[in-house]
């Protein structure tokens, strides 16, 4: 469920994700084969020409190598993807919580209870207010979860009951299930417009999105610490994310003409990445390393890991033609 105008090969190239990833996985497990133009002009089918098995163990996993390679090893020109059946029944809801910690703790408990939830999206109170005003839905100014359940009509009723109990145990309120397609699309359209809602908080300013991903058990602590960091740093940075995967984003809105504010933004992004690493997570969950997190990549993988990546890059692209300077 990509937002904006994402392309399938672009999603594969960055190892991207989306709101449905908690149940159906990110791009990586859903790509079965890729057609890649290598830097020397040869055409590579990463799983073999015309092949699309659900699993394979023949040789190195070349498909996974190119998923997330960010164009540094070749051009992705075709993707063979796994398809998932549409569920018989779907229900979505919005729940408000007394604090950021309570909302994220609820997420952890829903997952630990093995509720087969399809989407769990988190908005802090700043993001909920911005999205509510931008979309005209008028959300409460409170930490918020957007949840969606998929299944048969019988199983859906049981999932809804489980979810409602866990939400109430964490002080959540406002549950009202939407099962009609139009109402659900309106809810998720509000979430997909989060970027524009955040920009509207400071018209004329620039937006910078950064993310981190941590083990689910560490998510409440890391989200609360990040929220405190944003407030202490006096940064406009509403939080939103696919917390069912332990992944969350900060959309940082700042005046790019103010060097002092730009420096505070940079310092915060580095602290966020290192906070995730200290919690046993990763500095980026779904948008690649790109340019801004190259230093954090070394801290995450260590010198042996980085040397291995450089060896692969040198073997496939000895003349450094593909996206030079990116990732490595």
Short mmCIF file of C-alpha atoms in Angstrom, two decimals:
data_model
loop_
_atom_site.label_atom_id
_atom_site.label_comp_id
_atom_site.label_asym_id
_atom_site.label_seq_id
_atom_site.Cartn_x
_atom_site.Cartn_y
_atom_site.Cartn_z
CA UNK A 1 0.00 0.00 0.00
CA UNK A 2 2.49 2.66 -1.10
CA UNK A 3 1.65 6.33 -0.81
CA UNK A 4 2.07 9.11 -3.35
CA UNK A 5 3.17 8.00 -6.83
CA UNK A 6 5.58 5.22 -5.83
CA UNK A 7 6.54 2.74 -8.56
CA UNK A 8 6.92 -0.98 -7.94
CA UNK A 9 10.56 -1.13 -9.02
CA UNK A 10 11.23 2.05 -7.02
CA UNK A 11 9.69 0.43 -3.97
CA UNK A 12 11.89 -2.62 -4.54
CA UNK A 13 15.00 -0.49 -5.05
CA UNK A 14 14.62 1.19 -1.67
CA UNK A 15 13.33 -1.88 0.19
CA UNK A 16 10.21 0.12 0.97
CA UNK A 17 7.16 -0.73 3.02
CA UNK A 18 3.62 0.54 3.58
CA UNK A 19 0.68 0.39 5.92
CA UNK A 20 -0.15 -3.27 5.14
CA UNK A 21 3.36 -4.53 5.88
CA UNK A 22 2.57 -5.73 9.40
CA UNK A 23 0.48 -8.58 7.93
CA UNK A 24 1.70 -8.97 4.35
CA UNK A 25 5.34 -8.01 4.67
CA UNK A 26 7.55 -5.33 3.16
CA UNK A 27 8.76 -5.37 -0.45
CA UNK A 28 11.60 -7.81 0.32
CA UNK A 29 9.53 -10.99 0.98
CA UNK A 30 7.04 -10.02 -1.75
CA UNK A 31 9.54 -9.79 -4.62
CA UNK A 32 10.03 -13.20 -6.28
CA UNK A 33 12.22 -12.17 -9.21
CA UNK A 34 13.79 -9.04 -10.68
CA UNK A 35 15.00 -8.18 -14.15
CA UNK A 36 18.07 -6.02 -13.72
CA UNK A 37 20.29 -4.22 -16.22
CA UNK A 38 23.81 -4.51 -14.80
CA UNK A 39 26.36 -1.70 -15.11
CA UNK A 40 28.11 -3.48 -18.02
CA UNK A 41 24.82 -3.80 -19.94
CA UNK A 42 24.10 -7.47 -19.25
CA UNK A 43 20.56 -8.48 -18.35
CA UNK A 44 20.16 -10.40 -15.08
CA UNK A 45 17.06 -12.27 -13.88
CA UNK A 46 17.80 -12.63 -10.17
CA UNK A 47 15.85 -15.89 -9.77
CA UNK A 48 16.39 -17.09 -13.35
CA UNK A 49 14.43 -16.13 -16.50
CA UNK A 50 10.70 -16.72 -16.12
CA UNK A 51 10.96 -18.23 -12.65
CA UNK A 52 8.60 -17.35 -9.83
CA UNK A 53 8.72 -19.97 -7.05
CA UNK A 54 7.42 -18.93 -3.65
CA UNK A 55 10.69 -20.12 -2.12
CA UNK A 56 14.08 -21.19 -3.43
CA UNK A 57 17.45 -22.30 -2.06
CA UNK A 58 19.52 -22.47 -5.26
CA UNK A 59 22.65 -20.39 -4.81
CA UNK A 60 22.95 -16.91 -3.32
CA UNK A 61 19.76 -14.89 -2.88
CA UNK A 62 20.35 -12.37 -5.66
CA UNK A 63 16.79 -11.03 -5.47
CA UNK A 64 17.25 -9.89 -1.88
CA UNK A 65 20.63 -8.41 -2.80
CA UNK A 66 19.03 -6.03 -5.29
CA UNK A 67 15.99 -5.22 -3.13
CA UNK A 68 17.15 -2.17 -1.21
CA UNK A 69 20.25 -1.59 -3.37
CA UNK A 70 19.01 1.93 -4.26
CA UNK A 71 20.22 1.78 -7.85
CA UNK A 72 23.85 1.29 -6.86
CA UNK A 73 24.18 -2.17 -8.43
CA UNK A 74 21.90 -1.97 -11.48
CA UNK A 75 18.65 -0.71 -12.98
CA UNK A 76 15.55 -2.62 -11.85
CA UNK A 77 13.35 -2.85 -14.96
CA UNK A 78 10.81 -5.52 -14.03
CA UNK A 79 9.56 -7.09 -10.81
CA UNK A 80 7.69 -10.35 -10.32
CA UNK A 81 5.61 -9.97 -7.18
CA UNK A 82 3.74 -12.24 -4.81
CA UNK A 83 -0.02 -11.68 -4.78
CA UNK A 84 -2.28 -11.93 -1.73
CA UNK A 85 -6.01 -12.71 -1.85
CA UNK A 86 -8.46 -9.98 -0.91
CA UNK A 87 -10.11 -10.68 2.46
CA UNK A 88 -13.79 -11.55 2.72
CA UNK A 89 -14.35 -8.81 5.29
CA UNK A 90 -12.48 -5.69 6.40
CA UNK A 91 -12.99 -3.33 9.33
CA UNK A 92 -11.05 -0.21 10.30
CA UNK A 93 -11.17 2.02 13.35
CA UNK A 94 -9.52 4.97 15.10
CA UNK A 95 -8.61 4.90 18.80
CA UNK A 96 -7.36 7.83 20.91
CA UNK A 97 -5.04 7.39 23.90
CA UNK A 98 -4.00 9.51 26.90
CA UNK A 99 -0.31 9.40 25.92
CA UNK A 100 2.14 8.34 23.25
CA UNK A 101 3.38 5.58 25.53
CA UNK A 102 -0.12 4.16 25.99
CA UNK A 103 -0.77 4.07 22.24
CA UNK A 104 2.47 2.24 21.49
CA UNK A 105 2.04 -0.14 24.45
CA UNK A 106 -1.37 -1.03 23.00
CA UNK A 107 0.31 -1.86 19.68
CA UNK A 108 2.76 -4.19 21.39
CA UNK A 109 -0.02 -5.98 23.27
CA UNK A 110 -2.15 -6.42 20.13
CA UNK A 111 0.78 -8.11 18.43
CA UNK A 112 1.69 -10.21 21.47
CA UNK A 113 -1.92 -11.42 21.63
CA UNK A 114 -1.45 -12.69 18.04
CA UNK A 115 -4.37 -10.67 16.69
CA UNK A 116 -3.81 -10.99 12.90
CA UNK A 117 -4.10 -7.25 12.39
CA UNK A 118 -3.46 -5.96 8.86
CA UNK A 119 -2.53 -2.36 9.68
CA UNK A 120 -1.57 -0.49 12.85
CA UNK A 121 -0.62 3.12 12.18
CA UNK A 122 0.46 5.53 14.91
CA UNK A 123 -0.02 9.31 15.01
CA UNK A 124 1.19 11.41 17.90
CA UNK A 125 -1.06 14.23 19.09
CA UNK A 126 0.63 16.80 16.79
CA UNK A 127 0.19 14.58 13.73
CA UNK A 128 -3.38 13.62 14.68
CA UNK A 129 -4.33 17.30 15.00
CA UNK A 130 -2.62 18.18 11.71
CA UNK A 131 -4.21 15.27 9.81
CA UNK A 132 -7.62 15.95 11.31
CA UNK A 133 -7.57 19.60 10.28
CA UNK A 134 -6.04 18.95 6.83
CA UNK A 135 -8.59 16.25 5.96
CA UNK A 136 -11.56 17.87 7.69
CA UNK A 137 -12.13 14.78 9.87
CA UNK A 138 -11.60 16.57 13.18
CA UNK A 139 -9.60 14.00 15.14
CA UNK A 140 -9.11 14.47 18.89
CA UNK A 141 -5.76 16.10 19.71
CA UNK A 142 -4.35 12.92 21.24
CA UNK A 143 -2.01 10.05 20.48
CA UNK A 144 -3.92 7.93 17.98
CA UNK A 145 -3.90 4.46 16.44
CA UNK A 146 -5.50 3.61 13.11
CA UNK A 147 -6.22 -0.12 12.94
CA UNK A 148 -7.53 -2.38 10.20
CA UNK A 149 -8.51 -6.05 10.46
CA UNK A 150 -8.91 -8.56 7.61
CA UNK A 151 -10.53 -12.00 7.63
CA UNK A 152 -13.75 -13.93 7.30
CA UNK A 153 -16.86 -12.33 8.75
CA UNK A 154 -16.83 -14.79 11.66
CA UNK A 155 -13.14 -14.33 12.49
CA UNK A 156 -13.42 -10.56 12.12
CA UNK A 157 -15.93 -10.32 14.98
CA UNK A 158 -13.53 -12.19 17.27
CA UNK A 159 -10.58 -9.98 16.22
CA UNK A 160 -12.64 -6.84 16.88
CA UNK A 161 -13.54 -8.03 20.38
CA UNK A 162 -9.89 -8.82 21.20
CA UNK A 163 -8.71 -5.48 19.87
CA UNK A 164 -11.37 -3.50 21.76
CA UNK A 165 -10.40 -5.16 25.05
CA UNK A 166 -6.70 -4.36 24.60
CA UNK A 167 -7.44 -0.76 23.56
CA UNK A 168 -9.59 -0.23 26.67
CA UNK A 169 -6.92 -1.77 28.92
CA UNK A 170 -4.53 0.94 27.69
CA UNK A 171 -6.94 3.81 28.24
CA UNK A 172 -8.00 4.05 24.60
CA UNK A 173 -11.36 5.44 23.53
CA UNK A 174 -13.37 6.42 20.47
CA UNK A 175 -13.61 2.98 18.84
CA UNK A 176 -16.15 2.90 16.02
CA UNK A 177 -15.61 0.29 13.31
CA UNK A 178 -15.93 1.27 9.65
CA UNK A 179 -16.64 -1.63 7.30
CA UNK A 180 -17.82 0.23 4.21
CA UNK A 181 -15.20 0.80 1.52
CA UNK A 182 -15.88 4.53 1.13
CA UNK A 183 -15.56 5.22 4.85
CA UNK A 184 -12.36 3.15 5.12
CA UNK A 185 -10.82 4.88 2.11
CA UNK A 186 -11.55 8.25 3.70
CA UNK A 187 -9.76 7.18 6.86
CA UNK A 188 -6.67 5.91 5.03
CA UNK A 189 -6.62 8.88 2.68
CA UNK A 190 -6.21 11.05 5.78
CA UNK A 191 -3.20 8.92 6.80
CA UNK A 192 -1.63 9.00 3.34
CA UNK A 193 -1.85 12.81 3.33
CA UNK A 194 0.18 13.03 6.54
CA UNK A 195 3.15 14.60 4.70
CA UNK A 196 1.03 17.45 3.37
CA UNK A 197 -0.75 17.85 6.70
CA UNK A 198 2.63 18.22 8.42
CA UNK A 199 3.81 20.82 5.89
CA UNK A 200 0.66 22.82 6.56
CA UNK A 201 1.78 23.28 10.17
CA UNK A 202 4.42 25.78 8.99
CA UNK A 203 3.54 27.15 5.55
CA UNK A 204 6.60 28.09 3.51
CA UNK A 205 8.91 25.77 5.42
CA UNK A 206 10.64 22.62 4.22
CA UNK A 207 9.86 19.07 5.24
CA UNK A 208 12.42 16.36 6.04
CA UNK A 209 11.26 12.81 6.74
CA UNK A 210 13.39 10.40 8.73
CA UNK A 211 12.60 7.03 10.24
CA UNK A 212 13.94 4.29 12.47
CA UNK A 213 12.92 0.72 13.25
CA UNK A 214 13.40 -1.15 16.52
CA UNK A 215 12.36 -4.50 18.02
CA UNK A 216 8.70 -4.38 19.04
CA UNK A 217 9.57 -4.93 22.71
CA UNK A 218 11.68 -1.73 22.71
CA UNK A 219 9.25 0.39 20.70
CA UNK A 220 7.41 2.10 23.61
CA UNK A 221 10.63 3.30 25.25
CA UNK A 222 12.19 4.52 22.00
CA UNK A 223 9.04 6.38 20.87
CA UNK A 224 8.66 8.10 24.26
CA UNK A 225 12.36 9.09 24.32
CA UNK A 226 12.10 10.44 20.77
CA UNK A 227 9.01 12.46 21.67
CA UNK A 228 10.86 13.98 24.63
CA UNK A 229 13.85 14.73 22.40
CA UNK A 230 11.64 16.56 19.87
CA UNK A 231 10.10 18.70 22.61
CA UNK A 232 13.42 19.47 24.30
CA UNK A 233 14.97 20.41 20.93
CA UNK A 234 12.07 22.75 20.09
CA UNK A 235 11.53 20.99 16.74
CA UNK A 236 8.26 20.78 14.83
CA UNK A 237 8.34 17.06 14.13
CA UNK A 238 5.02 15.21 14.16
CA UNK A 239 5.44 11.44 14.53
CA UNK A 240 3.72 8.86 12.37
CA UNK A 241 4.52 5.29 11.52
CA UNK A 242 3.94 1.63 10.80
CA UNK A 243 4.35 0.70 14.45
CA UNK A 244 3.17 -2.85 13.84
CA UNK A 245 6.64 -3.37 12.36
CA UNK A 246 8.42 -1.32 15.03
CA UNK A 247 8.88 1.39 12.39
CA UNK A 248 8.07 5.07 12.95
CA UNK A 249 8.79 8.36 11.20
CA UNK A 250 9.38 11.93 12.27
CA UNK A 251 8.33 14.52 9.69
CA UNK A 252 10.58 17.45 10.55
CA UNK A 253 9.34 20.87 9.41
CA UNK A 254 11.95 23.63 9.47
CA UNK A 255 13.11 26.88 7.89
CA UNK A 256 15.90 25.85 5.52
CA UNK A 257 17.16 29.47 5.49
CA UNK A 258 17.89 29.28 9.23
CA UNK A 259 21.30 27.56 9.68
CA UNK A 260 20.80 27.12 13.42
CA UNK A 261 17.47 25.32 12.97
CA UNK A 262 18.87 23.19 10.14
CA UNK A 263 21.73 22.13 12.43
CA UNK A 264 19.27 21.17 15.18
CA UNK A 265 17.38 19.02 12.65
CA UNK A 266 20.58 17.27 11.57
CA UNK A 267 21.66 16.64 15.16
CA UNK A 268 18.23 15.20 16.00
CA UNK A 269 18.26 12.77 13.05
CA UNK A 270 21.67 11.46 14.14
CA UNK A 271 20.44 10.99 17.73
CA UNK A 272 17.35 9.18 16.46
CA UNK A 273 19.43 6.79 14.37
CA UNK A 274 21.81 6.05 17.24
CA UNK A 275 18.89 5.62 19.66
CA UNK A 276 17.47 2.96 17.36
CA UNK A 277 20.85 1.23 17.07
CA UNK A 278 21.29 1.23 20.86
CA UNK A 279 17.89 -0.48 21.14
CA UNK A 280 18.98 -3.26 18.80
CA UNK A 281 17.24 -1.75 15.77
CA UNK A 282 18.22 -0.16 12.49
CA UNK A 283 18.80 3.45 11.43
CA UNK A 284 16.31 3.14 8.58
CA UNK A 285 13.31 0.84 8.23
CA UNK A 286 12.10 1.37 4.69
CA UNK A 287 13.67 4.26 2.82
CA UNK A 288 17.24 3.15 2.24
CA UNK A 289 20.41 4.70 3.61
CA UNK A 290 20.86 7.11 0.71
CA UNK A 291 23.27 9.91 1.57
CA UNK A 292 22.26 11.17 4.99
CA UNK A 293 22.71 7.96 6.97
CA UNK A 294 25.94 6.60 5.48
CA UNK A 295 27.86 7.22 8.71
CA UNK A 296 25.18 5.39 10.68
CA UNK A 297 25.44 2.44 8.30
CA UNK A 298 29.03 1.87 9.41
CA UNK A 299 27.96 1.97 13.05
CA UNK A 300 25.16 -0.49 12.30
CA UNK A 301 27.10 -3.08 10.26
CA UNK A 302 30.63 -2.60 11.57
CA UNK A 303 33.78 -2.48 9.40
CA UNK A 304 33.43 -6.11 8.25
CA UNK A 305 29.89 -5.54 7.05
CA UNK A 306 30.78 -2.34 5.24
CA UNK A 307 33.84 -3.93 3.62
CA UNK A 308 31.62 -6.76 2.34
CA UNK A 309 29.20 -4.26 0.81
CA UNK A 310 32.08 -2.44 -0.87
CA UNK A 311 33.41 -5.71 -2.28
CA UNK A 312 30.01 -6.49 -3.82
CA UNK A 313 29.78 -2.97 -5.26
CA UNK A 314 33.29 -3.21 -6.75
CA UNK A 315 32.55 -6.61 -8.29
CA UNK A 316 29.33 -5.52 -10.00
CA UNK A 317 30.19 -1.87 -10.71
CA UNK A 318 34.00 -1.56 -10.86
CA UNK A 319 33.83 1.84 -12.56
CA UNK A 320 31.37 3.24 -9.97
CA UNK A 321 28.81 4.26 -12.59
CA UNK A 322 25.64 3.50 -10.65
CA UNK A 323 24.52 6.17 -8.19
CA UNK A 324 28.08 7.05 -7.15
CA UNK A 325 28.35 8.20 -3.54
CA UNK A 326 25.04 6.73 -2.47
CA UNK A 327 24.95 4.16 0.37
CA UNK A 328 28.75 3.67 0.32
#
